[in-house]
Coordinates of C-alpha atoms and ligand atoms in Angstrom, one line a residue:
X1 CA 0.0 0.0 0.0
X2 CA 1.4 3.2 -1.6
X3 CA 1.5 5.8 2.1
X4 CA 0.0 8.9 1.4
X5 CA 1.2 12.4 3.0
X6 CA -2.4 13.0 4.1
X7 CA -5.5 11.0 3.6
X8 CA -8.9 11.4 5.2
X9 CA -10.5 8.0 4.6
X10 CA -9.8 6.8 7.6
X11 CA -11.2 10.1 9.7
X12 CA -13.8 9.5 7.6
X13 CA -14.5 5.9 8.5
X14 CA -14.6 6.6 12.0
X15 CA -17.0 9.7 12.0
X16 CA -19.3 9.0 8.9
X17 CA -22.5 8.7 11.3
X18 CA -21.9 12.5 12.7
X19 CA -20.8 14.0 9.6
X20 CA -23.8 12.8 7.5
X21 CA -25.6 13.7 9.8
X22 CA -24.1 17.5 9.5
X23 CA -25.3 17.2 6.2
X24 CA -28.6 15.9 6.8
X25 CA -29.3 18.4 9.5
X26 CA -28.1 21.2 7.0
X27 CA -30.4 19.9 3.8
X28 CA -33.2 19.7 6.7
X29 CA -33.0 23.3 7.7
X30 CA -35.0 24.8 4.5
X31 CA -31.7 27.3 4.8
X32 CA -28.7 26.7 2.6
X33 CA -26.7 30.2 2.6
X34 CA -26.0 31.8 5.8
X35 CA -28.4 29.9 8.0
X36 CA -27.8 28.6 11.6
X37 CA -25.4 26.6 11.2
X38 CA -22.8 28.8 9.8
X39 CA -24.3 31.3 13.0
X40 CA -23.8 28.4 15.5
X41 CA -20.0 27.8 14.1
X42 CA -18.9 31.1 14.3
X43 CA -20.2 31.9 17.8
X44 CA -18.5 28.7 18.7
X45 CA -15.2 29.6 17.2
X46 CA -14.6 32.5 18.3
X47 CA -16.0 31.2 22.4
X48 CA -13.2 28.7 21.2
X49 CA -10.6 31.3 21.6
X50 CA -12.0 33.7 23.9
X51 CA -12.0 36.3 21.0
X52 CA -15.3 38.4 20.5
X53 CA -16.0 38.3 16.8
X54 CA -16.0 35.4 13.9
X55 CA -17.0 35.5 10.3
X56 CA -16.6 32.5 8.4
X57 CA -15.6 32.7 5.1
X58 CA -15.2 30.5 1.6
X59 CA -11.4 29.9 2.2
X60 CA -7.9 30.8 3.9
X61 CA -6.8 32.9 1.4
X62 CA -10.1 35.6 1.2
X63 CA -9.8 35.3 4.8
X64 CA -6.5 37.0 4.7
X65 CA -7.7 39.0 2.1
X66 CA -11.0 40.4 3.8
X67 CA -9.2 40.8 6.7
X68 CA -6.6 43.3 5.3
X69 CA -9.1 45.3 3.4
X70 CA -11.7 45.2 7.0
X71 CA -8.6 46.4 8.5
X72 CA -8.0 49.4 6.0
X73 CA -5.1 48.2 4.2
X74 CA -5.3 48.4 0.8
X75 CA -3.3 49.9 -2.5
X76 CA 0.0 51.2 -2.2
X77 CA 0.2 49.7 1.6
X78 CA 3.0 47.3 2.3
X79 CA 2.6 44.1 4.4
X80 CA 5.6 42.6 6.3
X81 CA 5.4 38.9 6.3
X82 CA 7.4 35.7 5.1
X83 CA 8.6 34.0 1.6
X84 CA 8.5 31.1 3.6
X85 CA 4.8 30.4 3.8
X86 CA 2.0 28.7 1.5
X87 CA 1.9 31.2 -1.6
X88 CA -1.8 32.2 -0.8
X89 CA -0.3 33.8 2.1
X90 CA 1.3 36.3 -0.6
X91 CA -1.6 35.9 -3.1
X92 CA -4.1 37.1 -0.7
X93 CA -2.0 40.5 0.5
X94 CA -1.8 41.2 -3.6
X95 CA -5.3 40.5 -3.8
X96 CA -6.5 43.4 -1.4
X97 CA -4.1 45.8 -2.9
X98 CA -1.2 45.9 -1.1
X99 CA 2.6 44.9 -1.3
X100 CA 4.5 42.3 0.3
X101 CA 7.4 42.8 2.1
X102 CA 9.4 39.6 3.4
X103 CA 11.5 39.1 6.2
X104 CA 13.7 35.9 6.4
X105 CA 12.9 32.8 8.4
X106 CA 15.3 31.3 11.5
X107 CA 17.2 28.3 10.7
X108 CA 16.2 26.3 13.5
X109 CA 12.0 26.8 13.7
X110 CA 11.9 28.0 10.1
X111 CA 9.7 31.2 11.9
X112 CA 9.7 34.3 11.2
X113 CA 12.9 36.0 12.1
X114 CA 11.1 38.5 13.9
X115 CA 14.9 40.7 14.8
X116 CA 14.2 41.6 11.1
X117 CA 11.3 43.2 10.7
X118 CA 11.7 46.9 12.2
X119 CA 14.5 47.5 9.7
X120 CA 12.1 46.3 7.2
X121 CA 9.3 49.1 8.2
X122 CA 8.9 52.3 5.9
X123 CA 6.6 55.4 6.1
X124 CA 4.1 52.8 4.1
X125 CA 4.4 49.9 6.3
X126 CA 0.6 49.5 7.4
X127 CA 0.9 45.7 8.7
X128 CA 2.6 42.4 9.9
X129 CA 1.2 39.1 9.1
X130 CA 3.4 36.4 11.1
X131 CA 2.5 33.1 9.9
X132 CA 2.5 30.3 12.5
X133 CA 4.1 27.4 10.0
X134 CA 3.6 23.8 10.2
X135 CA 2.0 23.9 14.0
X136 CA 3.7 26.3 15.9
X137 CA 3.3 30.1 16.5
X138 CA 5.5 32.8 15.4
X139 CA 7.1 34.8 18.8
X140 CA 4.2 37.6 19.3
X141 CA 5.7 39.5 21.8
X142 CA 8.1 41.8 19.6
X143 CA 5.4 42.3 17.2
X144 CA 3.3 43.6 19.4
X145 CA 5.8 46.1 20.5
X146 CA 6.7 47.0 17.4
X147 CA 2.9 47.7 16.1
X148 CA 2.4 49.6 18.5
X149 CA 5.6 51.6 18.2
X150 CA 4.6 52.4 14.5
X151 CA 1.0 52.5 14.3
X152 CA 0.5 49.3 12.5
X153 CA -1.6 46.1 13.0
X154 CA -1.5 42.3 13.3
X155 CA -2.8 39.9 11.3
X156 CA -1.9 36.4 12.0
X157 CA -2.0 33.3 9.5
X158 CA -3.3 30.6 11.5
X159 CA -3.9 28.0 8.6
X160 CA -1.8 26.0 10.1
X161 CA -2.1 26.4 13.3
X162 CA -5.7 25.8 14.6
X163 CA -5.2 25.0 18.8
X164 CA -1.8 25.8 18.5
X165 CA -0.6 27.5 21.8
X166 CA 2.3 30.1 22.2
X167 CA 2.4 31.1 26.1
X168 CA -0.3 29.6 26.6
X169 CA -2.4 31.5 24.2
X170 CA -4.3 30.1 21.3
X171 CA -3.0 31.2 17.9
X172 CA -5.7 33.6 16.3
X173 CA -6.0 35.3 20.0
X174 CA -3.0 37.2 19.9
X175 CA -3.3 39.8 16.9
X176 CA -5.9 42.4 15.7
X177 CA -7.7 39.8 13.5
X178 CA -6.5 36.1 12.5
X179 CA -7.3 34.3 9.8
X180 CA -7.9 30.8 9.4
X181 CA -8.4 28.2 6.6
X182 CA -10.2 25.1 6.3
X183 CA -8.8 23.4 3.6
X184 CA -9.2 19.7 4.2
X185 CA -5.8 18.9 4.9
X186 CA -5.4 21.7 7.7
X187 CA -5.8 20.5 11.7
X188 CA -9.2 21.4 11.6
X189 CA -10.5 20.6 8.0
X190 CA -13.8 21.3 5.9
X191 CA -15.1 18.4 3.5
X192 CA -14.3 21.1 1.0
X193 CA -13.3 24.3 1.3
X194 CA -13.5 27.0 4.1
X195 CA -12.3 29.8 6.1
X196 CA -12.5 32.5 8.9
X197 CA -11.5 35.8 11.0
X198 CA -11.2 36.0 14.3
X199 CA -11.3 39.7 15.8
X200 CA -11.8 41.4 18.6
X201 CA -13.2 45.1 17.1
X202 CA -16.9 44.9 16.3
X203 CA -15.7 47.6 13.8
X204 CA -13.7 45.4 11.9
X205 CA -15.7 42.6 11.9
X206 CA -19.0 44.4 10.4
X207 CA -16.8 45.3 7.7
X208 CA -15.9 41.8 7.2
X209 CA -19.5 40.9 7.2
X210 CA -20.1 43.5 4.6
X211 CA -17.4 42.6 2.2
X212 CA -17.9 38.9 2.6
X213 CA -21.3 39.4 1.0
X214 CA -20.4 41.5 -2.4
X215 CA -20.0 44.7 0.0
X216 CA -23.6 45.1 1.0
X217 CA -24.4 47.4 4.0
X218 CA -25.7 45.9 7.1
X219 CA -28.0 49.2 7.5
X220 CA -29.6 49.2 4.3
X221 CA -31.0 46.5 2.5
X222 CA -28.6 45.5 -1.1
X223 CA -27.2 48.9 -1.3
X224 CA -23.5 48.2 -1.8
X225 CA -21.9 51.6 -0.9
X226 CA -18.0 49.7 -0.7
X227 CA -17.6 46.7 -3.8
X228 CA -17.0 43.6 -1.6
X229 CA -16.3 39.7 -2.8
X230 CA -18.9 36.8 -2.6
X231 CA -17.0 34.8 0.2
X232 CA -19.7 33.2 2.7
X233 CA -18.5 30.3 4.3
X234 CA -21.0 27.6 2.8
X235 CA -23.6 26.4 5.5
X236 CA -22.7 22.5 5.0
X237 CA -19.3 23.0 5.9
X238 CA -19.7 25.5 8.8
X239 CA -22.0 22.4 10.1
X240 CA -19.5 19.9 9.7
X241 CA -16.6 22.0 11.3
X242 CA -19.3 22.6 14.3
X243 CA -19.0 18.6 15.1
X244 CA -15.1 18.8 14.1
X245 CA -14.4 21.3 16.3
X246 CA -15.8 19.4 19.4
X247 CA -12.9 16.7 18.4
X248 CA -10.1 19.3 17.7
X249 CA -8.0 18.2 21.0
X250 CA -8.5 14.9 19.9
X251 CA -7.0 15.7 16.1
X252 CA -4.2 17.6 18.3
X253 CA -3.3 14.8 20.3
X254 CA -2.9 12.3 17.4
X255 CA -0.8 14.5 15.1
X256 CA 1.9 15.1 18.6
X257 CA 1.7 11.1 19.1
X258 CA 2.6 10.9 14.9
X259 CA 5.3 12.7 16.3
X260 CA 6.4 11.5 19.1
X261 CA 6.6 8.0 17.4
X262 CA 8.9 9.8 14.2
X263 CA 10.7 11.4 16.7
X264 CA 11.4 8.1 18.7
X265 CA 12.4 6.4 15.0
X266 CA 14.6 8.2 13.6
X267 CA 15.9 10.4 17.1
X268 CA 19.3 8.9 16.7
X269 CA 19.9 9.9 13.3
X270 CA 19.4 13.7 14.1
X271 CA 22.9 15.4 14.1
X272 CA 25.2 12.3 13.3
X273 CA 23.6 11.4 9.7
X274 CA 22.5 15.2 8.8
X275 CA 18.9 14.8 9.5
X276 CA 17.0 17.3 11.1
X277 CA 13.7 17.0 13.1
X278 CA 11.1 19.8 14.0
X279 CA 12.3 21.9 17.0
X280 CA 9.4 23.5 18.8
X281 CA 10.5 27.3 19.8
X282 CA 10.3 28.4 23.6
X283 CA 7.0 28.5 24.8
X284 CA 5.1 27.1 21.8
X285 CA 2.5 23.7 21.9
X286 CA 3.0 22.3 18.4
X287 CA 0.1 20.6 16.6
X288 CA 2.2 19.5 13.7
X289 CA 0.1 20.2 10.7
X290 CA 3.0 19.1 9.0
X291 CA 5.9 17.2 9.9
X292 CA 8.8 18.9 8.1
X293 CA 12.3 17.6 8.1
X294 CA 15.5 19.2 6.8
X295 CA 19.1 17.1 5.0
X296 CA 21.2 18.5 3.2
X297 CA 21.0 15.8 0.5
X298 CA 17.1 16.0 0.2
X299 CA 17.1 15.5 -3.6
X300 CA 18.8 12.2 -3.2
X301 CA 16.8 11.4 -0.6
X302 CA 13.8 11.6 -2.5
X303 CA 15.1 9.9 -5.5
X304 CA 15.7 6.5 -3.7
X305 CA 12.8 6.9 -1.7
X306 CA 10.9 6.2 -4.6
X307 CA 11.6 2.6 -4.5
X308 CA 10.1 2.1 -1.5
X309 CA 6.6 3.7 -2.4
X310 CA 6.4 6.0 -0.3
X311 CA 5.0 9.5 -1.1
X312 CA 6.1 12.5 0.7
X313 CA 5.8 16.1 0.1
X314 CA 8.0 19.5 0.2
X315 CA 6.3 22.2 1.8
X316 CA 7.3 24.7 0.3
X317 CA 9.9 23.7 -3.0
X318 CA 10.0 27.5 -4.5
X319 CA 10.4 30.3 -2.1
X320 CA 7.4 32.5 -3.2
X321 CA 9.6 35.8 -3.4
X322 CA 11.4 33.2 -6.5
X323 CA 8.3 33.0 -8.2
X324 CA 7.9 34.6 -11.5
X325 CA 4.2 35.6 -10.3
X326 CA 5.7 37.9 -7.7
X327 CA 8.4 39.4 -9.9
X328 CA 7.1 42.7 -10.1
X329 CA 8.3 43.2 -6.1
X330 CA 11.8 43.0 -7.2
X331 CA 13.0 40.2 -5.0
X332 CA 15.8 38.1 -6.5
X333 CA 17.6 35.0 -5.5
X334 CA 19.8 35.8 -2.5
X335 CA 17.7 38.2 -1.2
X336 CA 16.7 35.3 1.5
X337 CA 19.1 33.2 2.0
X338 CA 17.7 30.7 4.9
X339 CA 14.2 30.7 3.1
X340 CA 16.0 29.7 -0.1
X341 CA 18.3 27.2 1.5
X342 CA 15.2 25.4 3.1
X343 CA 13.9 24.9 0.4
X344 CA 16.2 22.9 -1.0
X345 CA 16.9 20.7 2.1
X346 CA 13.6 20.5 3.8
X347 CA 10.8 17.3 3.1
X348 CA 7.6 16.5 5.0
X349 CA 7.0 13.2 6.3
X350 CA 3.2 11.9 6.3
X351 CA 1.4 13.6 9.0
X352 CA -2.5 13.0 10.0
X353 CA -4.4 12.2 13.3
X354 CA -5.3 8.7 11.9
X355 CA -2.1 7.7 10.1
X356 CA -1.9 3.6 10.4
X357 CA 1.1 2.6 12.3
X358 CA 2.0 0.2 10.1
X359 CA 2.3 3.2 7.3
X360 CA 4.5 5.1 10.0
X361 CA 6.8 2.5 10.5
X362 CA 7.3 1.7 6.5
X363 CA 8.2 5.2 6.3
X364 CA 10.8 4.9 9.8
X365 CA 12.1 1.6 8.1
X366 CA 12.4 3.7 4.5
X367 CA 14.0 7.0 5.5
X368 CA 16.5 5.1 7.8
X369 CA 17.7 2.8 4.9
X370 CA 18.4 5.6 2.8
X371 CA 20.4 7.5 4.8
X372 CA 22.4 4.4 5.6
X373 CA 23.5 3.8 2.3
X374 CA 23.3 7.6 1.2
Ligands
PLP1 C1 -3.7 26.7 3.4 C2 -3.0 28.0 3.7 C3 -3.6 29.2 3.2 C4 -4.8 29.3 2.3 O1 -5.9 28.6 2.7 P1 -7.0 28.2 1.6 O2 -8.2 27.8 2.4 O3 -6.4 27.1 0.8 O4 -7.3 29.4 0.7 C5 -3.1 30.4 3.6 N1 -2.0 30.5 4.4 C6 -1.3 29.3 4.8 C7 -0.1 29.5 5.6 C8 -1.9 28.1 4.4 O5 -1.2 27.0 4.8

C-alpha cells in the first residue's frame, strides 16, 4: 500500500454517522446560505478562543484577504510577512491591494525572524502578518511592540495552526484579526473548502461581514456603498466544522503522538547522519500540521525513496519571493538566503491524526535505509 502524505479516509470511516448527519441536519433546515449553522459555528469559534468576533468565510486565502481590506489596508500599503509560507499567504496581501514585504525565516523553527522586521518598516508599512508554519506560533511578543511603536496592525496566519498555543495563548487570539483556513488537509479541515476571522473590534468585523457578502451594507437593504467579494462560508461546511471542532483536541493529540513516534524512529539519526527533526521554539504547543524535516542531501533522498513507495511532500519547493508571479516586487535570489536554502533541504513526512502505524513504521524503516546507504 502506496503511504500517502495526508489522507482522510480513515477520519472518515470513523466519524461518517456524525458527519452525514451534519449534512442531513443542513439539507433539513429549509436554509442553505448563511443559516444557523454557519451562525452556531462562528459563535462557537470565536468562544473557542476567547476572542469576540468570527466571520466564516469560503477559504484561507479571502480570509486574509478580507481581513486586510476590514482592516483598512489596501493599494499602495506594504505588508511585512514571510517567503517562507503557502503562496496564498502572498496571493491574498496582492489581492486586497497591497505589497509584500518579506523578512527571512530562523534556521532552527523556520519562523519568522522577527529581529528583522523593524529595519524592514517604511513610512508605508501598514501591517505584519506572522504566519504560524507547520504547527507552531510565530514569537508575538516583539510584534506587538513593534505595532504599536509604529502604528501598525496584526494579522496572523493561522492555517496551520488551529489550537496551536504560544504562552499559553491560542493562535488567532493574539493579533488584531487572524485568519484561518479550512482546507481539508489543515488541523481542523472542511469536506471542502473554508475559512474565517477572528477579531476582537466589532468595527472590523461588520466590515468583514459587509465585504464577505459583495459589500452590501448591514444598515440598508442591497445597497453596496463599498464593492465587496462573494465569500460566505457555505452552510454544509460551517455544520461539519461545528461537530469537528468538538474533536479538535482529539486531532491535536494524534498528530503530537505521529510525532512523538517519528521522533522516537529516527531520534538517533538527528545530528550524526544530517537529518534534522522539527524543534518547537520556547514556549510554543506544536500541533504539527506538517511534519517537516530538513538534510542536506534532500534530492537524493527523495530519488531513492521512490523505491520504496512512499509518497512524501516539500512544503514549500519554491520560495514565493522566486516566483515569476511575484516578480514585479523585485525580489531576486539571495535576497533570503535561509528561506532559499530550506527549500532545497527541507521534506515532510506523512502527518494525520489517523495515520496507520504500520504506514508510519514503513516510512521509519524507508528513511533510515536511505540514509544508511546515502
Ligand atoms: C492553506 C493556507 C492558506 C490558504 O488557505 P485556503 O483555504 O487554501 O485558501 C493560507 N496560508 C497558509 C499558511 C496556508 O497553509
Amino acid at each position: 500500500m502506496t503511504t500517502r502524505v495526508w489522507d482522510y479516509l480513515p477520519e472518515y470511516g470513523q466519524e461518517k454517522a456524525d458527519l452525514l448527519d451534519a449534512v442531513t441536519t443542513v439539507f433539513e433546515s429549509g436554509r442553505l446560505v448563511l443559516g444557523e449553522s454557519v451562525r452556531n459555528f462562528e459563535a462557537e469559534f470565536a468562544d473557542h478562543h476567547g476572542v469576540a468576533y468570527c466571520t466564516g468565510v469560503d477559504n484561507g486565502t479571502n480570509a486574509i484577504t478580507l481581513a486586510l481590506r476590514a482592516l483598512g489596508i489596501g493599494p499602495g500599503d506594504e505588508v511585512i510577512t514571510v517567503s517562507n509560507t503557502a503562496a496564498p499567504t502572498v496571493v491574498a496581501i496582492v489581492a486586497a491591494g497591497a505589497v509584500p514585504v518579506f523578512v527571512d525565516v530562523r534556521e532552527d523553527d523556520f519562523l519568522m525572524d522577527t529581529g528583522q522586521v523593524e529595519a524592514a518598516v517604511t513610512a508605508r508599512t501598514r501591517a505584519l502578518l506572522p504566519v504560524h508554519l507547520y504547527g507552531q506560533c510565530v514569537d508575538m511578543a516583539p510584534l506587538r511592540r513593534l505595532a504599536d511603536r509604529h502604528g501598525l496592525v496584526v494579522l496572523e496566519d493561522c492555517a496551520q495552526a488551529h489550537g496551536a498555543r504560544h504562552h499559553g495563548r491560542l493562535a488567532g487570539s493574539m493579533g488584531d484579526a487572524a485568519a484561518f483556513s479550512f482546507y481539508p488537509t489543515k488541523v481542523l479541515g472542511a469536506y471542502g473548502d473554508g475559512g474565517a476571522v477572528l477579531t476582537g473590534d466589532g468595527g472590523v468585523d461588520r466590515a468583514l461581514r459587509q465585504l464577505r457578502y459583495y459589500g452590501m451594507a448591514d444598515d440598508a437593504y442591497y445597497v453596496v456603498r463599498t464593492p465587496g467579494h462573494n465569500s460566505r462560508l457555505d452552510e454544509v461546511q460551517a455544520e461539519i466544522l461545528r461537530r469537528k471542532l468538538r474533536r479538535l483536541e482529539g486531532y491535536i493529540a494524534g498528530r503530537r503522538a505521529v510525532a512523538r513516534r517519528y521522533a522516537e524512529g529516527l531520534g538517533d539519526l538527528a545530528g550524526t547522519e544530517g537529518l534534522v527533526l522539527p524543534s518547537t521554539a520556547e514556549g510554543n504547543e506544536h500541533v504539527y500540521y506538517l511534519y517537516v524535516v530538513r538534510h542536506p542531501r534532500r534530492n537524493d533522498i527523495l530519488e531513492r525513496l521512490r523505491a520504496y513507495d512512499i509518497a512524501l511532500n516539500v512544503s514549500y519547493r519554491w520560495p514565493v519571493h522566486t516566483m515569476s508571479g511575484f516578480a514585479h516586487l523585485g525580489y531576486t535570489r539571495g535576497a533570503l538566503p535561509v528561506t532559499e536554502r530550506l527549500a532545497e533541504e527541507i521534506f515532510s513526512l506523512p502527518m494525520y491524526p489517523s495515520l496507520p502505524r504500520s504506514l508510519q513504521d514503513k516510512v521509519i524503516r524507508a528513511l533510515r535505509d536511505v540514509l544508511a546507504t546515502l
